[in-house]
XYZ file of C-alpha atoms in Angstrom:
474
model
C 31.053 141.824 49.076
C 27.952 144.701 49.631
C 27.397 144.090 46.006
C 26.853 140.819 45.844
C 24.218 140.763 48.711
C 22.520 143.152 47.096
C 22.117 140.987 43.974
C 21.552 137.918 46.446
C 18.565 140.496 48.170
C 15.615 139.643 45.671
C 16.899 135.617 45.247
C 16.705 135.233 49.364
C 12.913 137.314 49.278
C 11.640 135.191 46.508
C 12.428 132.081 49.090
C 11.110 134.033 52.261
C 7.965 134.267 50.215
C 7.780 130.978 48.739
C 8.478 129.058 52.150
C 5.805 131.233 53.881
C 3.254 130.174 51.061
C 3.722 126.743 52.279
C 0.470 125.766 53.668
C -2.565 124.994 52.056
C -4.901 126.772 50.372
C -8.355 127.100 52.827
C -11.712 126.516 51.666
C -13.881 129.021 52.009
C -16.262 129.958 55.078
C -19.544 129.731 54.819
C -20.673 133.671 56.389
C -24.123 131.843 56.965
C -25.975 128.494 56.769
C -28.896 127.776 54.141
C -30.467 124.779 53.799
C -31.874 125.806 50.140
C -28.635 126.976 49.091
C -26.016 125.577 47.373
C -24.545 122.466 45.173
C -27.218 120.236 46.376
C -29.811 117.689 44.661
C -32.459 119.605 45.310
C -31.252 122.636 43.567
C -31.049 121.177 40.582
C -33.602 121.189 37.084
C -34.168 118.769 35.221
C -33.049 119.063 31.725
C -34.154 119.036 28.342
C -34.410 115.313 27.907
C -34.479 114.111 31.448
C -37.436 112.622 33.674
C -37.742 111.905 37.323
C -39.612 108.674 35.766
C -37.048 107.026 34.957
C -33.757 108.066 37.569
C -30.623 106.711 36.490
C -27.586 106.599 38.732
C -23.815 105.848 37.778
C -21.230 104.579 39.967
C -17.755 105.322 39.238
C -14.807 103.793 41.099
C -11.228 103.895 41.577
C -8.447 102.584 39.932
C -6.420 105.818 38.393
C -7.100 106.217 34.361
C -7.480 102.595 34.338
C -11.200 103.137 35.471
C -11.114 106.509 34.287
C -11.031 105.114 30.984
C -13.388 102.159 32.280
C -15.907 104.321 32.884
C -15.577 106.702 29.740
C -16.062 104.253 27.803
C -19.465 103.235 29.869
C -20.145 106.813 28.484
C -19.820 106.623 25.971
C -21.910 103.389 24.945
C -24.323 105.566 26.552
C -23.927 108.401 24.837
C -24.687 106.015 21.429
C -27.865 104.172 23.263
C -31.024 105.730 22.038
C -34.692 104.906 24.032
C -37.752 106.432 23.582
C -40.000 106.789 27.028
C -42.802 108.349 27.652
C -43.147 108.513 23.687
C -40.131 111.497 23.806
C -37.350 109.882 21.783
C -33.538 110.286 23.504
C -30.053 109.407 24.514
C -30.028 107.133 28.057
C -27.167 109.453 28.558
C -29.553 112.519 28.943
C -31.273 110.507 31.787
C -29.099 110.236 33.948
C -29.785 111.846 37.127
C -26.868 110.913 39.871
C -23.201 110.565 39.704
C -21.491 109.082 42.484
C -17.300 107.952 42.221
C -14.336 107.804 44.033
C -10.013 107.757 43.040
C -9.923 107.361 39.515
C -13.502 107.152 38.527
C -13.729 110.896 40.128
C -12.018 111.962 37.403
C -13.949 110.938 34.354
C -17.242 111.693 35.928
C -15.880 115.704 37.108
C -15.006 116.178 34.122
C -18.294 115.262 32.468
C -20.466 117.113 34.682
C -18.175 120.390 34.148
C -17.820 120.111 30.441
C -21.205 117.664 29.508
C -20.747 116.597 25.926
C -17.088 118.125 25.866
C -15.938 115.091 26.947
C -16.205 113.644 24.185
C -14.392 116.039 21.803
C -11.214 114.946 22.475
C -9.226 116.993 25.120
C -10.493 114.357 28.014
C -8.487 111.947 26.740
C -5.442 114.083 25.282
C -4.897 115.776 28.906
C -5.756 113.170 31.049
C -6.436 109.498 29.929
C -3.826 109.281 27.103
C -1.554 111.634 29.392
C 1.646 110.122 31.090
C 0.314 112.151 34.623
C 2.727 110.948 36.811
C 5.709 112.269 34.916
C 3.707 115.922 34.697
C 3.630 114.979 38.768
C 6.717 113.647 38.528
C 8.279 117.315 36.966
C 6.024 119.951 38.745
C 7.616 117.676 42.211
C 10.784 118.145 41.096
C 10.417 121.944 40.476
C 12.311 124.004 43.168
C 9.094 125.858 43.702
C 7.750 122.904 44.333
C 10.693 122.149 47.175
C 9.706 125.249 49.032
C 6.178 124.288 48.728
C 6.341 120.872 50.348
C 8.836 122.461 53.039
C 5.910 123.843 54.820
C 4.243 121.347 57.115
C 0.760 121.313 56.193
C 1.042 121.221 51.861
C 2.141 118.205 50.554
C 2.626 116.281 47.110
C -1.363 116.611 46.474
C -2.013 119.572 47.022
C 1.010 119.791 44.119
C -1.234 117.691 41.964
C -4.407 119.858 42.548
C -3.042 123.085 41.186
C -1.524 120.787 37.790
C -5.258 119.146 37.481
C -6.956 122.435 38.289
C -4.609 123.864 35.899
C -4.303 121.598 33.024
C -7.406 119.581 33.288
C -9.966 121.387 34.645
C -9.968 124.784 33.358
C -9.733 126.865 36.753
C -13.110 125.720 37.453
C -14.750 126.035 40.906
C -17.614 123.712 42.054
C -20.321 127.130 40.990
C -19.711 126.153 37.505
C -22.820 123.382 38.338
C -24.252 125.571 40.715
C -24.679 127.795 37.633
C -25.451 125.225 35.340
C -27.932 124.579 37.537
C -29.538 121.033 35.600
C -28.376 117.139 36.566
C -26.648 115.180 36.755
C -25.904 115.610 40.129
C -22.261 115.377 41.084
C -20.687 113.468 43.932
C -16.763 113.086 44.295
C -16.440 110.697 47.532
C -13.532 111.151 49.298
C -12.770 109.586 52.215
C -12.289 111.229 56.300
C -9.264 109.860 57.730
C -10.721 110.189 61.688
C -13.687 108.826 61.348
C -13.318 106.621 58.089
C -16.171 107.392 56.640
C -17.002 108.503 53.284
C -16.605 112.966 52.913
C -19.175 113.777 49.590
C -17.994 116.678 48.281
C -21.403 118.122 48.109
C -22.980 121.274 49.866
C -24.612 118.820 53.186
C -21.664 117.703 54.296
C -19.392 121.024 53.666
C -22.118 122.419 56.117
C -20.776 120.806 58.599
C -17.230 122.063 58.919
C -19.585 125.771 57.568
C -18.048 125.844 54.818
C -18.410 127.044 51.326
C -18.390 124.665 48.523
C -19.140 127.185 45.569
C -16.290 128.560 45.184
C -13.308 125.393 46.325
C -11.750 123.969 42.799
C -13.223 120.915 41.714
C -8.858 119.660 41.015
C -9.705 119.492 45.092
C -12.311 117.645 45.216
C -11.183 115.515 42.871
C -7.370 115.142 44.437
C -8.580 114.600 47.871
C -10.893 111.689 46.255
C -7.765 109.789 44.538
C -5.199 110.623 47.338
C -3.878 106.960 47.979
C -2.120 107.030 51.180
C 1.829 106.377 50.489
C 1.615 106.955 47.138
C 0.136 110.683 47.277
C -0.438 112.723 50.858
C -4.000 113.572 52.705
C -5.310 116.764 51.922
C -6.276 119.372 54.812
C -9.395 121.143 54.478
C -10.348 124.037 57.319
C -13.386 123.498 60.226
C -15.033 126.639 60.677
C -17.571 124.513 62.804
C -19.746 127.407 65.212
C -19.342 130.231 62.637
C -22.441 129.636 60.345
C -25.724 129.206 62.821
C -25.390 125.367 61.669
C -29.145 123.213 62.222
C -28.859 119.879 62.734
C -31.544 118.146 60.546
C -33.977 116.535 62.976
C -32.668 112.743 61.639
C -29.207 113.142 63.973
C -30.751 113.439 66.799
C -33.090 110.462 66.702
C -30.009 108.541 64.623
C -27.906 109.270 67.924
C -30.478 108.133 70.167
C -31.655 105.065 67.650
C -28.464 102.517 68.572
C -29.796 99.686 70.562
C -32.103 99.333 67.113
C -30.297 100.971 64.110
C -26.660 100.823 65.208
C -25.225 101.518 61.560
C -27.676 105.084 61.447
C -26.391 106.038 65.190
C -22.803 105.940 63.998
C -23.439 107.477 61.163
C -25.321 110.674 62.557
C -22.544 110.398 65.149
C -20.043 110.647 62.161
C -21.529 114.341 61.468
C -21.815 115.209 65.111
C -17.642 114.674 65.324
C -17.567 117.984 62.999
C -19.452 120.980 65.241
C -20.487 118.559 68.170
C -18.028 117.351 70.419
C -18.133 115.302 73.726
C -16.159 116.490 76.041
C -13.795 113.849 76.111
C -13.439 113.816 72.694
C -10.841 116.206 71.032
C -11.616 118.711 68.419
C -11.276 119.147 65.505
C -9.629 122.446 63.855
C -8.776 120.791 60.537
C -10.519 117.843 58.893
C -7.525 115.501 56.540
C -8.817 113.737 54.089
C -7.920 110.529 51.501
C -8.543 109.282 48.805
C -12.666 107.439 48.411
C -10.930 103.719 47.991
C -9.948 103.145 51.867
C -14.219 104.260 52.369
C -15.706 102.588 49.719
C -14.166 101.546 46.541
C -17.150 102.016 44.158
C -18.621 105.235 46.078
C -21.984 103.106 46.360
C -22.099 103.020 50.318
C -23.776 107.021 49.803
C -26.264 105.673 47.199
C -26.638 102.359 49.697
C -27.871 105.068 52.312
C -30.008 106.641 49.997
C -31.264 103.771 49.016
C -32.109 102.382 52.766
C -33.199 106.164 54.657
C -34.704 109.349 54.099
C -31.653 110.661 56.207
C -29.175 111.925 53.333
C -30.201 114.966 51.673
C -30.542 113.270 48.547
C -32.762 110.259 49.536
C -33.948 108.230 46.671
C -36.110 106.451 49.290
C -37.816 109.666 49.820
C -38.699 110.212 45.498
C -39.749 106.160 45.873
C -42.730 107.796 48.662
C -43.368 110.033 46.269
C -43.718 108.260 43.652
C -41.131 109.795 41.190
C -39.542 107.025 40.328
C -41.046 104.501 37.666
C -37.481 102.755 36.472
C -34.808 103.295 39.215
C -31.649 102.482 36.839
C -28.206 101.874 38.513
C -25.292 101.264 36.636
C -21.974 100.360 38.265
C -18.485 100.950 36.871
C -16.413 98.278 38.612
C -12.466 98.690 37.762
C -10.918 96.849 40.027
C -8.293 93.977 39.830
C -6.573 90.907 40.903
C -3.046 91.023 39.759
C -0.633 87.727 39.377
C 1.874 87.367 42.213
C 5.142 86.291 42.555
C 4.876 86.065 46.402
C 3.848 82.629 46.742
C 7.261 81.642 44.164
C 9.337 81.438 47.564
C 9.616 80.906 51.269
C 10.630 84.456 51.930
C 8.514 86.477 54.495
C 6.829 89.433 52.209
C 7.730 92.540 52.141
C 5.994 95.579 53.793
C 4.514 97.600 51.402
C 3.519 94.339 49.893
C 1.234 93.521 53.109
C 0.492 96.794 52.911
C -0.877 96.980 49.500
C -2.251 94.014 49.982
C -4.260 95.052 53.116
C -5.665 97.826 51.557
C -6.745 96.345 48.079
C -8.125 92.400 48.838
C -10.844 93.026 51.898
C -12.178 96.681 50.008
C -12.181 94.328 46.373
C -13.699 91.742 48.534
C -16.503 94.157 50.161
C -17.204 96.236 46.795
C -19.128 93.283 45.987
C -21.139 92.536 49.090
C -22.195 96.235 48.459
C -23.626 95.469 45.168
C -25.010 92.548 46.193
C -26.366 95.050 49.658
C -27.785 97.630 46.484
C -30.168 94.476 45.324
C -30.741 93.726 48.251
C -32.546 96.244 49.720
C -34.676 96.703 46.088
C -35.856 93.350 46.314
C -36.827 92.835 50.506
C -38.784 96.593 49.348
C -40.465 94.426 46.229
C -41.453 91.867 48.962
C -42.677 94.017 51.321
C -45.003 95.524 48.980
C -46.394 92.010 46.960
C -46.719 90.755 51.075
C -49.303 93.945 51.507
C -51.096 93.486 47.763
C -51.826 89.588 49.302
C -53.013 91.220 52.661
C -55.079 93.370 50.139
C -57.018 91.402 48.483
C -57.647 88.306 51.676
C -58.412 91.774 53.377
C -61.642 92.525 50.600
C -62.217 88.992 50.183
C -62.729 88.382 54.058
C -64.258 91.275 55.177
C -64.586 94.024 51.507
C -62.652 96.423 52.654
C -59.105 97.158 52.293
C -55.981 97.907 54.186
C -55.646 101.668 55.475
C -53.441 103.743 53.891
C -53.646 101.597 50.735
C -50.561 99.979 48.750
C -47.008 100.635 48.957
C -45.715 102.116 45.697
C -43.928 99.533 43.443
C -41.665 100.388 40.423
C -38.341 99.190 38.926
C -35.697 98.242 39.413
C -32.242 97.469 37.326
C -28.749 97.128 38.982
C -25.780 96.653 35.922
C -22.431 95.969 38.020
C -19.828 96.463 34.801
C -17.132 94.388 35.851
C -13.870 93.234 34.952
C -15.065 89.597 36.435
C -17.493 89.475 33.623
C -15.057 89.097 30.308
C -15.801 85.343 29.576
C -13.019 84.684 27.768
C -10.421 83.302 30.523
C -7.195 84.693 29.316
C -8.657 88.207 28.568
C -10.109 88.584 31.631
C -6.208 87.493 33.055
C -4.982 90.541 31.307
C -7.381 92.958 32.493
C -7.601 92.744 36.140
C -3.456 92.427 35.578
C -3.856 96.207 34.468
C -1.745 98.549 36.990
C -3.212 101.330 39.435
C -1.455 103.846 37.965
C -1.881 107.205 36.054
C 0.260 107.087 32.874
C -1.003 103.888 30.622
C -0.417 103.030 27.057
C -2.870 104.516 24.546
C -3.352 101.340 23.004
C -4.808 100.426 26.937
C -6.680 103.177 27.091
C -8.394 102.159 23.971
C -8.815 98.670 25.111
C -10.403 99.545 28.428
C -13.029 102.376 26.484
C -13.586 99.320 24.112
C -14.397 96.719 27.576
C -16.880 99.277 28.860
C -18.697 99.812 26.021
C -19.088 95.699 26.181
C -19.565 94.655 28.725
C -22.702 97.712 29.991
C -24.156 96.469 26.120
C -23.652 92.539 26.906
C -25.036 93.217 30.601
C -28.473 90.784 31.256
C -30.160 93.331 33.584
C -28.974 96.406 30.942
C -30.375 94.033 28.179
C -33.642 94.004 30.079
C -34.028 98.188 30.243
C -33.544 98.490 26.553
C -36.488 95.800 25.812
C -38.683 97.559 27.735
C -37.645 100.839 26.679
C -37.733 100.292 22.620
């Protein structure tokens, strides 16, 4: 009997170790706040074929492998698009300055930011786009080792997904790789803060708020958080070290909080930031931050770009660059893989199931809001253009009447090209129906992946704004 106990001792010890380790891996603490350090847009230099004057932004939507394949096709098209800018011949892909992504689109965005042109060499398609990721995650979930990990209350299915993505897709790389590379494009992987409902981008400016160092965080953890669809995957947990790095609040936050009467949206954005490190006596302390799918807050990855266009508040503000007259042409390409699947609920009078209701409530309003966001981006620049024209007319009238011009000079004019790549623009009704009924999953047949890539390329090349851009750049 004693011999049996002796033989069982190593097994029991192993199970104890596994169970005791079943908690989320803590994000690194930031020793001291440095507004000029870490992964920030201003710390990235221009590449050999990149210029400030032609400023290109990509926004990749959510939608599982469907979104990842669709955005990959757009990257291929940009790689194959040759332009001439400032007398230099180059690929349009080389001019990309920012990639903002959510959910499924974050896989393509992160892989490209880490590996650049190596994304086109086949590994990304083999290891992700054309691989049954759902099966791979399920096998990991069924492993006895995973059962003991999942026994921990702070370790969930998304943590298992992080382990898989980290080792099988992103090569164990952390955000330090992007810092060390030091060149654009600037990657913004967007997730959603469960408590505030606001975006949680994986950039150092955001991690400063919780006194955490993004550099040594696995890129896989950011991607997994961005794609942690509620119900199917679990939220990811991050420790809040606020108060431990001497963080200094930007001036705009204080102004924003006090401007609620005239700018309530900005006030909410400022208070969301403060919720991490400065609470009122009636507010609960936020020792841990729980993050879910970025599509919950914005399924296009476009809200952060909109904020950068409208204000000078974000550290990556585009408005500031416009004010410095460094941007001549601003190109925004939105890759929207949203679907509108056909439902059989209207075939009978039965009350739709709870799952059906929750899925509908989570997706349809967000898809409708997505088009509004694209329209709002266009509206921001349109209003700016009108202001430029009005000020120019006023200047001419004043010069004719008094011989003097307006003080401060004119507003700086720049060109905007807003391209929206979406299934809605597929001309053939049957083909449009087929694409809009593709599932949101991490397992698609290889031929479907190829069709999505081809459609992404075709829709980009046929877009009127994109044609107008190429006409001027060629």
